[in-house]
Short mmCIF file of C-alpha atoms and ligand atoms in Angstrom, two decimals:
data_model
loop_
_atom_site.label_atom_id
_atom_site.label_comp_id
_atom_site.label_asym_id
_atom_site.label_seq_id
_atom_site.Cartn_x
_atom_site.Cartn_y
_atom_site.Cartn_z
CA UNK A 1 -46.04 -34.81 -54.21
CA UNK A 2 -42.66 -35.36 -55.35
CA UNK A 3 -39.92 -37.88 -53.79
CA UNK A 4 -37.68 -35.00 -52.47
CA UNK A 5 -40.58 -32.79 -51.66
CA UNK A 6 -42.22 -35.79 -49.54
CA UNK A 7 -38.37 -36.19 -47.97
CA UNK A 8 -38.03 -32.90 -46.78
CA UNK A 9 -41.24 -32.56 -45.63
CA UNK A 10 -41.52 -35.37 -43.57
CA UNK A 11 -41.23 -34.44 -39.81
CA UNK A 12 -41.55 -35.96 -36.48
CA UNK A 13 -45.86 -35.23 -35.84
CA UNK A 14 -46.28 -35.69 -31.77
CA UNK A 15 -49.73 -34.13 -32.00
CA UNK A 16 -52.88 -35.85 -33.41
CA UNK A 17 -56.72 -35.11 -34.21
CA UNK A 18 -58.81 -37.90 -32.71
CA UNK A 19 -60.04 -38.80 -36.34
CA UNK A 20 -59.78 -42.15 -38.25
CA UNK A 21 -57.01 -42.92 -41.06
CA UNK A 22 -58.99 -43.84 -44.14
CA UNK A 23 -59.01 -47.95 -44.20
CA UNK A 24 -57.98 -47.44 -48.36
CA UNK A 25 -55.22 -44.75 -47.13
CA UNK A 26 -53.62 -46.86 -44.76
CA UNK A 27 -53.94 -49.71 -47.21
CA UNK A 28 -51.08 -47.48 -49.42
CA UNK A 29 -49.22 -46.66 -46.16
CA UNK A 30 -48.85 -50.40 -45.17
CA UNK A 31 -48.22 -51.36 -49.15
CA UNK A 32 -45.11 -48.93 -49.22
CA UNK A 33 -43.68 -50.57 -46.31
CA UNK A 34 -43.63 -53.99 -47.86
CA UNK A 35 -42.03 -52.70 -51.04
CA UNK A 36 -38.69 -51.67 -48.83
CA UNK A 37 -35.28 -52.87 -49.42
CA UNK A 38 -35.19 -56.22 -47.51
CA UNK A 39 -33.25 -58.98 -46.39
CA UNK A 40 -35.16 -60.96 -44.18
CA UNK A 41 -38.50 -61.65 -42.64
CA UNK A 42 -40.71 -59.11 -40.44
CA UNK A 43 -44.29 -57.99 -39.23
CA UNK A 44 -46.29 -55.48 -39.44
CA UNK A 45 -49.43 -55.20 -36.82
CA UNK A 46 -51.65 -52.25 -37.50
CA UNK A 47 -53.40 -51.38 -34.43
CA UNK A 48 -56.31 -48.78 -34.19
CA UNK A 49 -57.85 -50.41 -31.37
CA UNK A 50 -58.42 -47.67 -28.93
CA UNK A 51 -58.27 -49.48 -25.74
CA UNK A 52 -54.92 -52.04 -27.01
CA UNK A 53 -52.75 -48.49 -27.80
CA UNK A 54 -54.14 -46.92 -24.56
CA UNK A 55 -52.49 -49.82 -22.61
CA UNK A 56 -49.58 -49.94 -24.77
CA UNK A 57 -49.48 -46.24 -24.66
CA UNK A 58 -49.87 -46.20 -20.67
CA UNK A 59 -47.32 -49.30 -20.45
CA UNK A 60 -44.51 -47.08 -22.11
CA UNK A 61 -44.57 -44.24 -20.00
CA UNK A 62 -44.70 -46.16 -17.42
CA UNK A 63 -41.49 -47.86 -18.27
CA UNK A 64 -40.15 -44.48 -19.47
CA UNK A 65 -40.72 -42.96 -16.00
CA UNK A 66 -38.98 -46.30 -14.63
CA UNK A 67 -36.03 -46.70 -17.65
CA UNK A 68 -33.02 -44.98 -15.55
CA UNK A 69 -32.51 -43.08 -18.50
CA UNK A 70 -32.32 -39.50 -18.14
CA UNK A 71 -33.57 -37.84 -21.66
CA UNK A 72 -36.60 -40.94 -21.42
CA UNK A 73 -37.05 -39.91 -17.62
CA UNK A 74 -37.44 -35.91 -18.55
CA UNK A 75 -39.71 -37.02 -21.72
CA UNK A 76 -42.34 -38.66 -19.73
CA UNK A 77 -42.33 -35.87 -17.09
CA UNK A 78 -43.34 -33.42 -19.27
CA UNK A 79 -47.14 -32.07 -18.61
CA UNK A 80 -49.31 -34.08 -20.80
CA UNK A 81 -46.88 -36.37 -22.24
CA UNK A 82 -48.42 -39.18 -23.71
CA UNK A 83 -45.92 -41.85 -25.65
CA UNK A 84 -48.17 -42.55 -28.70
CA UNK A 85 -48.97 -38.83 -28.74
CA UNK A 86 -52.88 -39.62 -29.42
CA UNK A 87 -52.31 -41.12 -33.13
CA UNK A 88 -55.08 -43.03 -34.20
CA UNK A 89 -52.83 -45.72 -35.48
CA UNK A 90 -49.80 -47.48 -34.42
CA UNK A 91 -48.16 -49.81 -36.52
CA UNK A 92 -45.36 -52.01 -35.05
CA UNK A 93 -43.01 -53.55 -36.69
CA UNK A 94 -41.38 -56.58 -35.33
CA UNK A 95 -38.80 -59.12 -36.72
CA UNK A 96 -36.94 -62.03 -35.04
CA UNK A 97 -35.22 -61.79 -31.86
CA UNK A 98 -31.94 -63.30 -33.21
CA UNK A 99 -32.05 -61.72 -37.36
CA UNK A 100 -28.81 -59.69 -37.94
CA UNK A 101 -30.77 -57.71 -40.01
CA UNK A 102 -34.12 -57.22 -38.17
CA UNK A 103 -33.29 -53.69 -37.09
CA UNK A 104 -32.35 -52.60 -40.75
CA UNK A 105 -35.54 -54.63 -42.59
CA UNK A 106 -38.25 -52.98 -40.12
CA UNK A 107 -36.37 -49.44 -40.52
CA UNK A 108 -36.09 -49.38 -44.23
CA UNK A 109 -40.09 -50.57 -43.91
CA UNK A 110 -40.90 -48.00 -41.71
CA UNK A 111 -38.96 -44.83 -43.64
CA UNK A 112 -40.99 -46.18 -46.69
CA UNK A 113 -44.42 -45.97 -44.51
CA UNK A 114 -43.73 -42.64 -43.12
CA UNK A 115 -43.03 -40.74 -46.61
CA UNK A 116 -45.89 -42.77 -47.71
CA UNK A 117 -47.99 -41.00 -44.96
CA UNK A 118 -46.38 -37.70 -45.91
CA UNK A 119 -47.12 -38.07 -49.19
CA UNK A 120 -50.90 -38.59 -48.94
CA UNK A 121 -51.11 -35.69 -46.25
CA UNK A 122 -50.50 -37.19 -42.90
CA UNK A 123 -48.74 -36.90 -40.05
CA UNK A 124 -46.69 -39.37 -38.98
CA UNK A 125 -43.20 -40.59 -36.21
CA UNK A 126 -41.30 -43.18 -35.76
CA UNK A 127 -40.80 -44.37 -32.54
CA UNK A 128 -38.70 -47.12 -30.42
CA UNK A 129 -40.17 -45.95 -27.40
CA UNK A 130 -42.91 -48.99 -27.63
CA UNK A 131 -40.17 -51.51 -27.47
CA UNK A 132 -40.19 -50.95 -23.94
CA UNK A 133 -43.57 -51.81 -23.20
CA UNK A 134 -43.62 -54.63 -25.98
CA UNK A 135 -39.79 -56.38 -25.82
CA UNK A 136 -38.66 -59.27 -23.47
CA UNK A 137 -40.81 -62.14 -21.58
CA UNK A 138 -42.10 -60.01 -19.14
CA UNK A 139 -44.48 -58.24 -21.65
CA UNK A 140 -44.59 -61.37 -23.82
CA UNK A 141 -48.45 -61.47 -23.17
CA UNK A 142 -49.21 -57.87 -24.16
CA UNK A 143 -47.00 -58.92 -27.45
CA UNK A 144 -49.22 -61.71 -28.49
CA UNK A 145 -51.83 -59.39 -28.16
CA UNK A 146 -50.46 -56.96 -30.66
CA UNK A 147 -50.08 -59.90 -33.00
CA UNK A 148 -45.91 -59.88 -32.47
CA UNK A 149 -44.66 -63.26 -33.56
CA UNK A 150 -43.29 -65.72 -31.44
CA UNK A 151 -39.86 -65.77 -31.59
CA UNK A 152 -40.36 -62.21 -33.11
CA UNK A 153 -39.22 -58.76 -31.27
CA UNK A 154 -40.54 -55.64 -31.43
CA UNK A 155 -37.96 -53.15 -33.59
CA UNK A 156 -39.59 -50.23 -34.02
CA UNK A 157 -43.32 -48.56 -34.87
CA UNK A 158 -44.65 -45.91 -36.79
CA UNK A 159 -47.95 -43.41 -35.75
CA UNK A 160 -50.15 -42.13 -38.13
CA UNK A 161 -53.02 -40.05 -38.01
CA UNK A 162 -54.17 -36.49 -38.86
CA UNK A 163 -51.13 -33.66 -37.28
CA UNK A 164 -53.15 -31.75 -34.84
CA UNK A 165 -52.56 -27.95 -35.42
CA UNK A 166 -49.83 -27.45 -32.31
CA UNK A 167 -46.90 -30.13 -32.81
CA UNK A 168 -46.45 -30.28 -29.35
CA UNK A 169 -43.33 -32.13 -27.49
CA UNK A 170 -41.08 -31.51 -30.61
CA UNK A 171 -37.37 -31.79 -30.17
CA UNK A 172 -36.16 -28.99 -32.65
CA UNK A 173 -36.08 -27.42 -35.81
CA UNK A 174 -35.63 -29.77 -38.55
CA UNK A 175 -32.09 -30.07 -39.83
CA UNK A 176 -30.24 -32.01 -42.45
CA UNK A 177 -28.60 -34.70 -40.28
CA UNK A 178 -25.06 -36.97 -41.08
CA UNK A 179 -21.99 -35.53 -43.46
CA UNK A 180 -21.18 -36.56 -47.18
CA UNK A 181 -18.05 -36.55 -48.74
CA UNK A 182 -17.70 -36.89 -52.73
CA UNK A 183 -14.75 -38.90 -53.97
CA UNK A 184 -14.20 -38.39 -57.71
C1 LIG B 201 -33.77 -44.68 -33.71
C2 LIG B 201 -34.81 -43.62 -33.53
C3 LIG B 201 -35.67 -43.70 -32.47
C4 LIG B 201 -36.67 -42.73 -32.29
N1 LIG B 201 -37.56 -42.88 -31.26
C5 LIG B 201 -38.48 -41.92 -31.05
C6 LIG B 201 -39.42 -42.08 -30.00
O1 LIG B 201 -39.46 -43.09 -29.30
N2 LIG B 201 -40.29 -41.07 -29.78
C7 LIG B 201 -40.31 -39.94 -30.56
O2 LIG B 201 -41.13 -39.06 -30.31
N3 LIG B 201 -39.45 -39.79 -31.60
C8 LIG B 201 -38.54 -40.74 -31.87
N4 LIG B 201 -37.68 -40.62 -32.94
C9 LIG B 201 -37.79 -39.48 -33.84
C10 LIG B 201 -36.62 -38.50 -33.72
O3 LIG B 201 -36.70 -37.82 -32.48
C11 LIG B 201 -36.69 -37.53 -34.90
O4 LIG B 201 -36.64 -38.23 -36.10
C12 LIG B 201 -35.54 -36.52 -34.87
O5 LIG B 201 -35.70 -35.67 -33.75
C13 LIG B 201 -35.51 -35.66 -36.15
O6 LIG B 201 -36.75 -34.97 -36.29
P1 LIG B 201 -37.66 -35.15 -37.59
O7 LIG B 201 -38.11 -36.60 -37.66
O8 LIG B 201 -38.83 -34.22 -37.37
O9 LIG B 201 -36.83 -34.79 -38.77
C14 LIG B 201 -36.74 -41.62 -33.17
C15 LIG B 201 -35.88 -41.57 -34.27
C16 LIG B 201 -34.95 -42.57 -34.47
C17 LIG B 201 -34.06 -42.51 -35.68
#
């Protein structure tokens, strides 16, 4: 697949099969992630354990339900709504707490991860939503259990897996987002 043709056909997949990424295909995901612009240090934790994302999974909509935030409080009420959407992968990426640039070195990571995934015929998301089951001292424990850092927060995470024929939960039709101007 080409660069623009992996671009543009990259989406947000909130639907999974309950089948396993190939170990050598997830290898290549992971590898394009480290190969990102960077300027600074972060982690990635691949998780397939089935029983860690069910808790972090359950932990999320949970806080969801609890967040005060409107669009997170209708999210998590819709029928069957599950946070991690049933991917059999999550890969967080976390960075330190206090790094001006954490944000920006797990993103450019991430966007590298999910064309990756595109590329080699996946679906894949990128999600914040976990940071709410996974950020701050209350859930420090659960952290250390998904292999976050100390002294390391958790930015952002990516699902893979294989897209499940109905993309249910999506937000809209794909559009070309921001606004350009040339200056010659
Ligand atoms: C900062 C940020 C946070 C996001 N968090 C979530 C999330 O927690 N859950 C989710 O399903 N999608 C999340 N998304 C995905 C967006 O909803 C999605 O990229 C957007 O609707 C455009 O759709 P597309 O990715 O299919 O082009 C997030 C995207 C960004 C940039």
């Amino acid at each position: 697949m080409d660069i623009l043709e992996a671009i543009a056909k990259r989406k947000s997949v909130r639907a999974y099969l309950d089948k396993p990424v190939p170990a050598d295909d997830l290898e290549k995901i992971i590898e394009a992630g480290r190969w990102a612009p960077n300027a600074g240090p972060f982690h990635i934790s691949v998780i397939r354990n089935p029983e860690l994302r069910q808790r972090i999974n359950d932990r999320t909509l949970d806080a969801m339900v609890n967040s005060g935030i409107e669009f997170l409080r209708k999210r998590a009420a819709l029928p069957g709504y599950q946070p991690l959407y049933g991917a059999p992968v999550l890969i967080l990426l976390s960075a330190p707490e206090e790094g001006p640039y954490s944000p920006v070195n797990t993103s450019l990571a991430a966007e590298n991860m999910l064309l990756m995934a595109t590329g080699l015929g996946f679906g894949s998301c990128y999600l914040v939503s976990p940071t709410l089951a996974l950020k701050g001292e209350s859930n420090r424990s659960l952290a250390e259990e998904a292999g976050i850092p100390d002294g390391y927060g958790l930015v952002c995470a990516v699902i893979v897996g294989y897209a499940a024929a109905e993309n249910k939960f999506t937000v809209g039709e794909r559009t070309r987002k921001g606004s350009v101007s040339y200056i010659d």
